[in-house]
mmCIF file of C-alpha atoms in Angstrom:
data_model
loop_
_atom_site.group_PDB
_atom_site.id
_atom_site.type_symbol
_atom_site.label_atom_id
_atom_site.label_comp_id
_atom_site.label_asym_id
_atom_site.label_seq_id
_atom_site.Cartn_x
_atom_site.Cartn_y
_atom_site.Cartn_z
ATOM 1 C CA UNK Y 1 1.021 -6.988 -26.556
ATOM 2 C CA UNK Y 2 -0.279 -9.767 -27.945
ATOM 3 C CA UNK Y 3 1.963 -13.509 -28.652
ATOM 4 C CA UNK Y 4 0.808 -17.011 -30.266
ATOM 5 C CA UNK Y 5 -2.829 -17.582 -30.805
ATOM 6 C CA UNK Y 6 -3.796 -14.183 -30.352
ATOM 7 C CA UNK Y 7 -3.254 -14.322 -26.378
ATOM 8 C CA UNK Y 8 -2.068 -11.237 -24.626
ATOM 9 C CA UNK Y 9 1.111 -11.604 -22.874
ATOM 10 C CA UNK Y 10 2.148 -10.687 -19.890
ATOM 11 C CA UNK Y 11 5.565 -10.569 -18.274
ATOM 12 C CA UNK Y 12 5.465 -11.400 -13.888
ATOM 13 C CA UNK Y 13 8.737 -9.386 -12.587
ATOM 14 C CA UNK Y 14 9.452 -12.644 -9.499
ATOM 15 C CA UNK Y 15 12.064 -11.395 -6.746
ATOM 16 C CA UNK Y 16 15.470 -13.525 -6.161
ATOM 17 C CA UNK Y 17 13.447 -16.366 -4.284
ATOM 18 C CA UNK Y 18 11.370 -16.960 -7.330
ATOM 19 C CA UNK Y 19 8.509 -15.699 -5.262
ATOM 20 C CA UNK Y 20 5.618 -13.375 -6.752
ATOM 21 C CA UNK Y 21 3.222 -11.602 -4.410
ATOM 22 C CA UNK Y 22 1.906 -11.918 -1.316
ATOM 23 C CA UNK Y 23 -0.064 -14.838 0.035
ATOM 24 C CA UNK Y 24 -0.865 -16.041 3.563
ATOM 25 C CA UNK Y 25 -1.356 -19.704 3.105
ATOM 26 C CA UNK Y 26 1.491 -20.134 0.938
ATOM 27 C CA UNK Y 27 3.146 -23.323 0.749
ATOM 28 C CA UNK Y 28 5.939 -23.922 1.672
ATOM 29 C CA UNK Y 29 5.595 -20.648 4.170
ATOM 30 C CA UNK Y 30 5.634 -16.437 2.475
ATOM 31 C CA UNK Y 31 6.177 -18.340 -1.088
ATOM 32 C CA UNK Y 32 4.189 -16.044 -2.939
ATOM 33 C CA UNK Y 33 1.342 -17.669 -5.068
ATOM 34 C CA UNK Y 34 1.332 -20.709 -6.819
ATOM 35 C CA UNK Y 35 2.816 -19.731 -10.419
ATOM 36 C CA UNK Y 36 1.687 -23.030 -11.756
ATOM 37 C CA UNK Y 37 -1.633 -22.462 -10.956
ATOM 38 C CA UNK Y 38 -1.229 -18.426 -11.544
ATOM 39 C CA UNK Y 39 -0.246 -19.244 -15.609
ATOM 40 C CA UNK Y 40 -3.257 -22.056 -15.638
ATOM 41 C CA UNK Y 41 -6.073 -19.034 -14.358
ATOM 42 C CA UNK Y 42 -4.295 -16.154 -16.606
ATOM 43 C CA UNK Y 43 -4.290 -18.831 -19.684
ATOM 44 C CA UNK Y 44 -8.363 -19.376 -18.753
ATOM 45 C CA UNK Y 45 -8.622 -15.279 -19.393
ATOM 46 C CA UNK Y 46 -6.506 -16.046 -22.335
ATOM 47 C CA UNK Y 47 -3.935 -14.505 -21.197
ATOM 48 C CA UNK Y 48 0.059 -16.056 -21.509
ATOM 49 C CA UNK Y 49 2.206 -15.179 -18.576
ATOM 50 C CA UNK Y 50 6.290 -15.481 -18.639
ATOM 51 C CA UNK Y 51 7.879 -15.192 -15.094
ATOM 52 C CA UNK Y 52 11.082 -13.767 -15.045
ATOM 53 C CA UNK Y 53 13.164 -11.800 -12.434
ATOM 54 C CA UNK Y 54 14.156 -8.402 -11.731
ATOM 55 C CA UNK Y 55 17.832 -9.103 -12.106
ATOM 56 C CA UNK Y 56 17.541 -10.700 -15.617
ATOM 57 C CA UNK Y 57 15.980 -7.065 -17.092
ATOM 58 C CA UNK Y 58 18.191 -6.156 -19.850
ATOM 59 C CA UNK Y 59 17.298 -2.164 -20.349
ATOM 60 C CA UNK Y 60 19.970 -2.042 -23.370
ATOM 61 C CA UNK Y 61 17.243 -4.990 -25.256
ATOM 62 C CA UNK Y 62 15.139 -2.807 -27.422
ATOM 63 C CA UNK Y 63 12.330 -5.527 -26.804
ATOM 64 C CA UNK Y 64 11.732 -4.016 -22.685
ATOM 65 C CA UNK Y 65 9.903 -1.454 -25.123
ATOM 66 C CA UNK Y 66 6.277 -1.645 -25.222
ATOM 67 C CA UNK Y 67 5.533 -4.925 -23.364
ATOM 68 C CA UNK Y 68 3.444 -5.380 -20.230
ATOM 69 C CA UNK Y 69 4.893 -6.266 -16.930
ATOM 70 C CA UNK Y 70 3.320 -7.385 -13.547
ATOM 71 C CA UNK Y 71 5.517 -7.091 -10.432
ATOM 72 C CA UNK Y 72 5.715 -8.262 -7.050
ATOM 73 C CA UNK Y 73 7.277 -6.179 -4.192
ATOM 74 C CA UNK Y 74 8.896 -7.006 -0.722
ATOM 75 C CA UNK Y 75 8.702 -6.195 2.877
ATOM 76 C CA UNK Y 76 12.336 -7.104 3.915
ATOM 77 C CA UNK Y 77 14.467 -5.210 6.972
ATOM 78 C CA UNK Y 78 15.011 -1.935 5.852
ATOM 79 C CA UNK Y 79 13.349 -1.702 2.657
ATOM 80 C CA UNK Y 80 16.791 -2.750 1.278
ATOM 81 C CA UNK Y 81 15.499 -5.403 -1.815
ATOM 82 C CA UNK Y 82 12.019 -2.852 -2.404
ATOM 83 C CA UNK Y 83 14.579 -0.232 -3.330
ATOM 84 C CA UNK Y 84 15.916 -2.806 -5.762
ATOM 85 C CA UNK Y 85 12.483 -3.678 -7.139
ATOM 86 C CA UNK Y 86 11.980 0.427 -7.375
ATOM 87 C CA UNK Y 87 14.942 1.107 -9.473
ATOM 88 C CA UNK Y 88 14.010 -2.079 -12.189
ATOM 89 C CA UNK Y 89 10.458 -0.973 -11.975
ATOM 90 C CA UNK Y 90 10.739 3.070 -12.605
ATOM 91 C CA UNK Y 91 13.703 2.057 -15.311
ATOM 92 C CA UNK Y 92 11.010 0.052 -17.074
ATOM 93 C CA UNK Y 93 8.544 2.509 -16.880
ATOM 94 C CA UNK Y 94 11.193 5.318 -18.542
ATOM 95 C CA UNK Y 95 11.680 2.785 -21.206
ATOM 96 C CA UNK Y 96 8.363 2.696 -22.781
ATOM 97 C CA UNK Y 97 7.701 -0.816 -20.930
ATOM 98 C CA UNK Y 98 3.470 -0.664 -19.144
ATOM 99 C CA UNK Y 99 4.376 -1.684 -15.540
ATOM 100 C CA UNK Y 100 1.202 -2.321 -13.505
ATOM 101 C CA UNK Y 101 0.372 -1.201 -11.309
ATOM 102 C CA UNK Y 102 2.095 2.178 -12.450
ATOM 103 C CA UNK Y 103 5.292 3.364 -10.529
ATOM 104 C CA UNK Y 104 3.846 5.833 -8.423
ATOM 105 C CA UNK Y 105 1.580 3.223 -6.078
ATOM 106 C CA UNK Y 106 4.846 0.802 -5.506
ATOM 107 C CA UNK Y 107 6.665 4.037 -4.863
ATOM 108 C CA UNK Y 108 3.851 4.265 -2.244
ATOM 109 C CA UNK Y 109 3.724 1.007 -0.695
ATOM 110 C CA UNK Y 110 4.697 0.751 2.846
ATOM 111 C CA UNK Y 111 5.548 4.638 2.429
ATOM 112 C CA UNK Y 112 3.137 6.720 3.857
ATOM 113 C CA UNK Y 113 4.468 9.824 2.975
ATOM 114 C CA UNK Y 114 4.134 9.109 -0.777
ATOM 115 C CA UNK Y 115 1.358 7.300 -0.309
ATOM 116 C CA UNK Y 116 -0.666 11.179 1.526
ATOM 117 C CA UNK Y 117 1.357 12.454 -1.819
ATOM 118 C CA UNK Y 118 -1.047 11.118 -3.951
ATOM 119 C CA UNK Y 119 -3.853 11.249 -2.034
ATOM 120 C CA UNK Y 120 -3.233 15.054 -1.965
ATOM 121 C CA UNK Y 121 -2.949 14.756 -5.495
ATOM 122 C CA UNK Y 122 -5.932 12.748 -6.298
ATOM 123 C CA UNK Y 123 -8.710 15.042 -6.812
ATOM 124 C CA UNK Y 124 -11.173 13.105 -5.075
ATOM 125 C CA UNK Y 125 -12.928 15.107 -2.352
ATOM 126 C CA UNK Y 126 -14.433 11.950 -0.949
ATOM 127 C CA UNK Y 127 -10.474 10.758 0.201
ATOM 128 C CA UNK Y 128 -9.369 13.866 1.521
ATOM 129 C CA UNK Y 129 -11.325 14.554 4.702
ATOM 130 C CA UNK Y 130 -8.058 13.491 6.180
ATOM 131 C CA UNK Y 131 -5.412 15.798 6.054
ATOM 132 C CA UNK Y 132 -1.528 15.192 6.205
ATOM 133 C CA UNK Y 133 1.835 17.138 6.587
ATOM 134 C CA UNK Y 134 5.000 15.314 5.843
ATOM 135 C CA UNK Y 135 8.175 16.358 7.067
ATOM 136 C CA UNK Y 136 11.857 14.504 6.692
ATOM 137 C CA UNK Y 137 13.094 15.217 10.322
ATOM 138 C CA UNK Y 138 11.974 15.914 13.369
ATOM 139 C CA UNK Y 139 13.337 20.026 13.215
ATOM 140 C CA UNK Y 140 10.910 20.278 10.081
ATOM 141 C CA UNK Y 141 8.109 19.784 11.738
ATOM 142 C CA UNK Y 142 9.670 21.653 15.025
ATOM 143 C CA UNK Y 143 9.678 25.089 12.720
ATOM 144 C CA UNK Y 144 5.773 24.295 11.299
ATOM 145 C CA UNK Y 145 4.276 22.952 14.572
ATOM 146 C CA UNK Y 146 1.591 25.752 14.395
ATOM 147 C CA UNK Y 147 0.618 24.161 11.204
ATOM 148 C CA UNK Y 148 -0.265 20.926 12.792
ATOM 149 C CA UNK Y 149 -3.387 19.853 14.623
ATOM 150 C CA UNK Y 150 -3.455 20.295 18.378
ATOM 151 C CA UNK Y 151 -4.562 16.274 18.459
ATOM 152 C CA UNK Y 152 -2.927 14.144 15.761
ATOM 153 C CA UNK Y 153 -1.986 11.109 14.488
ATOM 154 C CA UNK Y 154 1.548 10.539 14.022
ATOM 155 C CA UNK Y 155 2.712 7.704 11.348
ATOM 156 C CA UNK Y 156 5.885 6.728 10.425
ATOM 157 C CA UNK Y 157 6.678 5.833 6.952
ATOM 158 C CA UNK Y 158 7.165 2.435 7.150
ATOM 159 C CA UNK Y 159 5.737 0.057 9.179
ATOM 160 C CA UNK Y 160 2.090 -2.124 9.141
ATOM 161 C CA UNK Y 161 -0.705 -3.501 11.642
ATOM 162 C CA UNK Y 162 -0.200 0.094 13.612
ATOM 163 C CA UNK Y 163 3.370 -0.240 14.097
ATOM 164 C CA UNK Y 164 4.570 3.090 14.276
ATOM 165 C CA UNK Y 165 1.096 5.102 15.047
ATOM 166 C CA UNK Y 166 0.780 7.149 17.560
ATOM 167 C CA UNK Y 167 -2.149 10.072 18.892
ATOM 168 C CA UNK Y 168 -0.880 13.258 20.149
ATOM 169 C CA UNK Y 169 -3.455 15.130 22.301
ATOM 170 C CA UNK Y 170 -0.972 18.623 22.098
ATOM 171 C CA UNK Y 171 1.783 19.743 20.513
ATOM 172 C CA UNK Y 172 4.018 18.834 23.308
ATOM 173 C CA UNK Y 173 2.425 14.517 22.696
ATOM 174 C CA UNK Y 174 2.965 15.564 19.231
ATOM 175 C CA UNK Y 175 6.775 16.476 19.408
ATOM 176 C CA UNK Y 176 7.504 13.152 21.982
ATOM 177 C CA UNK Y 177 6.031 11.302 19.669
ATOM 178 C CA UNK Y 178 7.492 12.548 16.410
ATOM 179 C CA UNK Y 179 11.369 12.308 18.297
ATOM 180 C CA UNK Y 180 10.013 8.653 18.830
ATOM 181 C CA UNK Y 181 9.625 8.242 15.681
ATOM 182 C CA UNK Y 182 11.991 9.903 13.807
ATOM 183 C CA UNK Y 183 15.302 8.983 15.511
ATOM 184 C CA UNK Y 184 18.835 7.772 13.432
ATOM 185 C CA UNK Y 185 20.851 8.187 15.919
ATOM 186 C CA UNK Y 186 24.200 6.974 15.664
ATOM 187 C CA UNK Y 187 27.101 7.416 18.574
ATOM 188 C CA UNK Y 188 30.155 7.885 15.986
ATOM 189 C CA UNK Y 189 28.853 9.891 13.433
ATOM 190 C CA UNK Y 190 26.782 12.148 15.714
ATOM 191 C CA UNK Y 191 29.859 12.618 18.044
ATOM 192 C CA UNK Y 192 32.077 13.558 15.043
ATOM 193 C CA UNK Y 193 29.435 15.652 13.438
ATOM 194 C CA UNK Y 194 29.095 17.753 16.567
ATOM 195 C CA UNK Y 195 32.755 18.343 16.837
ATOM 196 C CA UNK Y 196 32.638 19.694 13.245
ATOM 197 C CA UNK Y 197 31.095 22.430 14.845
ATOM 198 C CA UNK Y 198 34.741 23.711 16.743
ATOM 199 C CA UNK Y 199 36.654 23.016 13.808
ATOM 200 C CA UNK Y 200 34.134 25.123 11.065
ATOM 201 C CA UNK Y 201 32.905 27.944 12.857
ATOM 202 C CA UNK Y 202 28.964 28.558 11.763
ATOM 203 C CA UNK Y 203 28.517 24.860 10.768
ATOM 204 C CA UNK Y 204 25.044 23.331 11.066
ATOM 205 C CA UNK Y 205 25.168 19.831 12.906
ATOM 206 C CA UNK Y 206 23.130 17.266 11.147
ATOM 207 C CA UNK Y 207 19.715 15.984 12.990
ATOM 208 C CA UNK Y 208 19.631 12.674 14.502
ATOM 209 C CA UNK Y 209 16.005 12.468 13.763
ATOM 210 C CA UNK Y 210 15.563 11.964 10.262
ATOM 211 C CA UNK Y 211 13.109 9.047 9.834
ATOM 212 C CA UNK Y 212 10.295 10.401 7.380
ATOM 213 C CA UNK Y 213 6.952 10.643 8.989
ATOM 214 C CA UNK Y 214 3.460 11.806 8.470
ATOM 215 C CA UNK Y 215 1.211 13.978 11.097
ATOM 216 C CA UNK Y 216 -2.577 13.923 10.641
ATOM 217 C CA UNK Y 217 -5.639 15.587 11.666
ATOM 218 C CA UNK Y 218 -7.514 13.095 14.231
ATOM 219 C CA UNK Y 219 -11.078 12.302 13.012
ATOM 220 C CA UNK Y 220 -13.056 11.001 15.888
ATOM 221 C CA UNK Y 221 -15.788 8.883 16.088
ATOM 222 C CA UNK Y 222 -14.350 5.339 15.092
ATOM 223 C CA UNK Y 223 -14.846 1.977 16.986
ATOM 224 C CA UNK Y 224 -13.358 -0.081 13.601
ATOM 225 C CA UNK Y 225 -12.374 0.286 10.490
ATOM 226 C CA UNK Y 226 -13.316 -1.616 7.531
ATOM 227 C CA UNK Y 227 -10.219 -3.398 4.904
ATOM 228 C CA UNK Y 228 -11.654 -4.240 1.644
ATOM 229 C CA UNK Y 229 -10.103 -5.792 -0.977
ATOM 230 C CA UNK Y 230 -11.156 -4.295 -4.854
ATOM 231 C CA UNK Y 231 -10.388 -7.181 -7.648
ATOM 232 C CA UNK Y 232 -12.115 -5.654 -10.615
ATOM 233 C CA UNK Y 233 -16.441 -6.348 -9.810
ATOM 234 C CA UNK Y 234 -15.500 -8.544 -6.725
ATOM 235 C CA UNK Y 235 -14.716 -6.637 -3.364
ATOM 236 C CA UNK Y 236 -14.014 -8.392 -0.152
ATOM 237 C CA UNK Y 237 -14.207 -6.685 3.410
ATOM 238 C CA UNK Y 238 -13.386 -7.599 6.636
ATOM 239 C CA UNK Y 239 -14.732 -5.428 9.848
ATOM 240 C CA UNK Y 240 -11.630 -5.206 12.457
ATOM 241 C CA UNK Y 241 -12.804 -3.648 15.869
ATOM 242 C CA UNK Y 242 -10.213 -0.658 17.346
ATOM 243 C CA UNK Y 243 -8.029 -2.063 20.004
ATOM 244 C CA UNK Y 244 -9.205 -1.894 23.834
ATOM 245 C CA UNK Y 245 -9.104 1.814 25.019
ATOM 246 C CA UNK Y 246 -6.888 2.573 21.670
ATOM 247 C CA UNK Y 247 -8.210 4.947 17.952
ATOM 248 C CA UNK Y 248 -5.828 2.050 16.538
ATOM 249 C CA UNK Y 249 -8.100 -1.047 14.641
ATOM 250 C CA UNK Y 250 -4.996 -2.404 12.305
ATOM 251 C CA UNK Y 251 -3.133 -4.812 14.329
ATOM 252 C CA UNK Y 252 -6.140 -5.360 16.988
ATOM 253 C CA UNK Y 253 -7.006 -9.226 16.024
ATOM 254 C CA UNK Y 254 -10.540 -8.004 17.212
ATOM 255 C CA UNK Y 255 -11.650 -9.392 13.007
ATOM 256 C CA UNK Y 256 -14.793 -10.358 11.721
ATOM 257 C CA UNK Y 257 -16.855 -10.912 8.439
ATOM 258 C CA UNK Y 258 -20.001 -9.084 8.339
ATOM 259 C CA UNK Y 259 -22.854 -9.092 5.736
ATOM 260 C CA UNK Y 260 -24.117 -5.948 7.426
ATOM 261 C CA UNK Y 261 -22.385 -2.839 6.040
ATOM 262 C CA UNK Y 262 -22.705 0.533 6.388
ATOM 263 C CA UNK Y 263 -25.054 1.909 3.809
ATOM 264 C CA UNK Y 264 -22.948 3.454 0.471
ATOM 265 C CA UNK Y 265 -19.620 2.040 1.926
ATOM 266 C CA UNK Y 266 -19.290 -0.541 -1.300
ATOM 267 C CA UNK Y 267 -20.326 2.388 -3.554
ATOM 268 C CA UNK Y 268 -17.677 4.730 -1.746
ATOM 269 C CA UNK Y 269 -15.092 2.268 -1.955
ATOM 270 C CA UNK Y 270 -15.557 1.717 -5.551
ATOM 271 C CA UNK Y 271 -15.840 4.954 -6.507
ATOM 272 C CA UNK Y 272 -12.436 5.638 -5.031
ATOM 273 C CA UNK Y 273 -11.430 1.975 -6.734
ATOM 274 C CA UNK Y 274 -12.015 3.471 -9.923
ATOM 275 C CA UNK Y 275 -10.443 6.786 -9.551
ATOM 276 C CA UNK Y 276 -7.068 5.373 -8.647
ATOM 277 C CA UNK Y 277 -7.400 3.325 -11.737
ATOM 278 C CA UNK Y 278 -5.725 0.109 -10.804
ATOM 279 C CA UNK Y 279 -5.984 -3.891 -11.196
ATOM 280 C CA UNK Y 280 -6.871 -4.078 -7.998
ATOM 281 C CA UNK Y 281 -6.580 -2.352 -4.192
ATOM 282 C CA UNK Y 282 -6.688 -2.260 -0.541
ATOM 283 C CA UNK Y 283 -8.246 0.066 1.391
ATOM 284 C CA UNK Y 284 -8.807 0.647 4.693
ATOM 285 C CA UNK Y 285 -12.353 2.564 5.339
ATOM 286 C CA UNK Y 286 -13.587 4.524 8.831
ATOM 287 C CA UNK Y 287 -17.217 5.530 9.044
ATOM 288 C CA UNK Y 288 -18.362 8.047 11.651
ATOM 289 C CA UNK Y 289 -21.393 9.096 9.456
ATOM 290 C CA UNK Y 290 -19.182 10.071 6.800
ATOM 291 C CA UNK Y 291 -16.425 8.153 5.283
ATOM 292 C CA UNK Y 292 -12.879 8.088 5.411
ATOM 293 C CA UNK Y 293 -10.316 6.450 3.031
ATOM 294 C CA UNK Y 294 -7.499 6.215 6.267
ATOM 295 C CA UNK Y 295 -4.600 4.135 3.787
ATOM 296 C CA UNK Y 296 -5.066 2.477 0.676
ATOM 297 C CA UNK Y 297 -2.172 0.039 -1.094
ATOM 298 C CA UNK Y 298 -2.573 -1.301 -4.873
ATOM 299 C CA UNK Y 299 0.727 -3.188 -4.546
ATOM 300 C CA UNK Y 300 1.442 -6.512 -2.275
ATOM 301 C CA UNK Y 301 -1.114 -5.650 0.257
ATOM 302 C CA UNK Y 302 -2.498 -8.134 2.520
ATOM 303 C CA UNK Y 303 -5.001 -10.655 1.062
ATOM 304 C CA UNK Y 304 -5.497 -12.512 4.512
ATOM 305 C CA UNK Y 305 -9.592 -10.598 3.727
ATOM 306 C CA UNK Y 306 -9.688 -12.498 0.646
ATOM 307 C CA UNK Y 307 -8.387 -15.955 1.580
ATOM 308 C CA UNK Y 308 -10.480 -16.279 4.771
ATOM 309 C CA UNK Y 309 -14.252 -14.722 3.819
ATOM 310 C CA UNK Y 310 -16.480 -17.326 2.497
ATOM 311 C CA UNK Y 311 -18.400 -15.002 0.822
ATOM 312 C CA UNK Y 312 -17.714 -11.676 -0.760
ATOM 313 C CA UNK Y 313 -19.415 -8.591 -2.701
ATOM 314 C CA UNK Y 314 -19.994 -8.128 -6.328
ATOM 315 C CA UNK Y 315 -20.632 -5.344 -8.587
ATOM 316 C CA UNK Y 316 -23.571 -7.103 -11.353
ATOM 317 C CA UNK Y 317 -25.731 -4.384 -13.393
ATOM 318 C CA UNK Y 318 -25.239 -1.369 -11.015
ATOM 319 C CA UNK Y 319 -26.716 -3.571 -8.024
ATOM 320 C CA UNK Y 320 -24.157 -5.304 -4.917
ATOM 321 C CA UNK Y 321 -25.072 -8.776 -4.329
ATOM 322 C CA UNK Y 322 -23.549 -11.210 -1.591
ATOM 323 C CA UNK Y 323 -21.743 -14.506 -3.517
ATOM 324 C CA UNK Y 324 -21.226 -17.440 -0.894
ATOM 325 C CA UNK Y 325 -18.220 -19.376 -1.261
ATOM 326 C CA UNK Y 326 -14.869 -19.255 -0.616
ATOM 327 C CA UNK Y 327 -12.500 -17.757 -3.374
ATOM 328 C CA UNK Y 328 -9.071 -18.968 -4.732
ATOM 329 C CA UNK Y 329 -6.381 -16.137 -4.984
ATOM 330 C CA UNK Y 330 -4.467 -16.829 -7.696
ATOM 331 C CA UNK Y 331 -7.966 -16.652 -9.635
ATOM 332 C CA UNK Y 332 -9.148 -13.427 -8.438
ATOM 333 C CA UNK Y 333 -5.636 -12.226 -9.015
ATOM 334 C CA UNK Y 334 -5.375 -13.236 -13.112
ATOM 335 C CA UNK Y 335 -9.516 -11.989 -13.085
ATOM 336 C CA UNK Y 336 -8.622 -8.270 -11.683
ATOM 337 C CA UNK Y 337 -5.666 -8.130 -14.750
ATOM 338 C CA UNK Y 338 -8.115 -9.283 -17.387
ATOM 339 C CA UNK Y 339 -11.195 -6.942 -15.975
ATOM 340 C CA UNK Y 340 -8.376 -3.922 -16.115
ATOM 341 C CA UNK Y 341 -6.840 -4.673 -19.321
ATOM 342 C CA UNK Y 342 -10.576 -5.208 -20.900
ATOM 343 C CA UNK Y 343 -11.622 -1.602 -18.913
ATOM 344 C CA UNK Y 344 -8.594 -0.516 -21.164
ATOM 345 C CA UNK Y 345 -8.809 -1.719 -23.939
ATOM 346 C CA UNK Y 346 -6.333 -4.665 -24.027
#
């Protein structure tokens, strides 16, 4: 879409704070980015940026058709405001407006069950080696434990830095862990559900365990992962060591910045960069002598990797090449639009 002296223009979807996306040394503290600065490094691509907020989206204005919005997302108790941000998002997309990144990878953001949705659905054999079931509550997975690995990993939908991981080295670990979990229990409505049971013969209580959750295959092998962060040719990567006697690296605060990498990992990462197709992503790499995408978010993901290197990766003439220096966010940010919306054609 393009406005005034042939810039493209862009619309930034800011929550109720005024805040847009995630930024750890945000000032004052979680304010998002600086959108002064963020309009100044779009306007450098020559791109114009409006911000304007998820509550002021009038879908009965014919003009939501065919523009281009940015959004931010949330992390709040419950999910409660990123349900919010899902309905205005998914309504634009239905109404012809180009949200991006596209529905589908907000939909998966801090969701792991979507998020093994579309890796199941991605085609690329290279981010499939692990494999996931998904079940609503905790009887689903009772009537398909066969299915399920003897040892596992057991993730909760929600949840970040290994909050809500768990191994299970048998089906029994697998089932205390899943009831772990997966529990909603609550004293009044279970009590009067179970006494529906007297009062309509043949009723079916309702389970108390009904927290989504995903169980994995375990892939051994793994003393760290590696996070890297893909802005268009730039990639970023941080090595975090697995937590003492624990499979678990997210979370660990064992973190360092190495130039030695595992040999392909920048080509694997890009390759599954590209196939997801998005401004930019997070992903979150194990090598055992193969490599394993374990999660990957393209939505308000971390950018601590970013902010802190002082040097980073980039993609120049099919060759990597190390770049010292420290990089600015909101920069990297506007760059990873332009190199997307240039990849497609404006």
């Amino acid at each position: 879409l393009k406005g005034n002296c042939n810039m493209t223009k862009l619309i930034l979807l800011t929550d109720y704070l005024g805040f847009f996306g995630s930024k750890k040394t945000a000032l004052p503290y979680r304010s998002g980015m600086d959108k002064g600065l963020l309009k100044q490094r779009f306007a450098e691509h020559g791109i114009d940026v409006d911000f304007v907020e998820f509550a002021d989206i009038d879908f009965r204005d014919p003009g939501v058709l065919g523009k281009t919005y940015l959004y931010t997302s949330s992390e709040d108790p419950g999910y409660l405001y990123k349900g919010y941000i899902e309905d205005v998002v998914l309504g634009l997309e239905i109404a012809g407006g180009r949200v991006l990144p596209p529905y589908r990878f907000l939909r998966a953001n801090n969701n792991k069950v979507f998020m093994e949705i579309l890796r199941d659905q991605s085609s690329l054999p290279g981010a499939q080696t692990i494999r996931s079931r998904h079940f609503g509550t905790l009887e689903e997975l009772e009537g398909r434990l066969d299915s399920c690995p003897e040892k596992s990993v057991i993730k909760s939908a929600e949840g970040a830095m290994s909050k809500g991981v768990l191994g299970a080295n048998s089906r029994h670990d697998l089932i205390k862990a899943a009831r772990k979990i997966s529990i909603t229990r609550s004293f009044h409505k279970d009590v009067k559900d179970f006494l529906r049971r007297f009062k309509h013969p043949g009723y079916r209580v309702a389970s108390t365990h009904r927290r989504k959750f995903v169980v994995q295959n375990l892939i051994l092998g793994f003393e760290n992962d590696w996070k890297i962060l893909c802005f268009g040719d730039k990639f970023f990567v941080l090595r975090r060591a697995n937590r003492k006697n624990d499979f678990r690296a997210s979370g660990s605060g064992r973190f360092e910045f190495r130039r030695a990498l595992p040999d392909g990992m920048l080509d694997f990462a890009r390759k599954v960069y590209l196939h997801f197709d998005v401004p930019s992503i997070s992903l979150d790499i194990g090598f055992n002598g193969e490599f394993h995408v374990i999660e990957f978010q393209a939505v308000y993901f971390g950018m601590t990797t970013l902010e802190k290197s002082e040097f980073h990766w980039e993609y120049v003439s099919g060759e990597w090449k190390i770049v010292e220096g420290k990089c600015e966010l909101e920069w990297e940010y506007a760059n990873s639009i332009s190199w997307y919306l240039k990849r497609h054609g404006r």
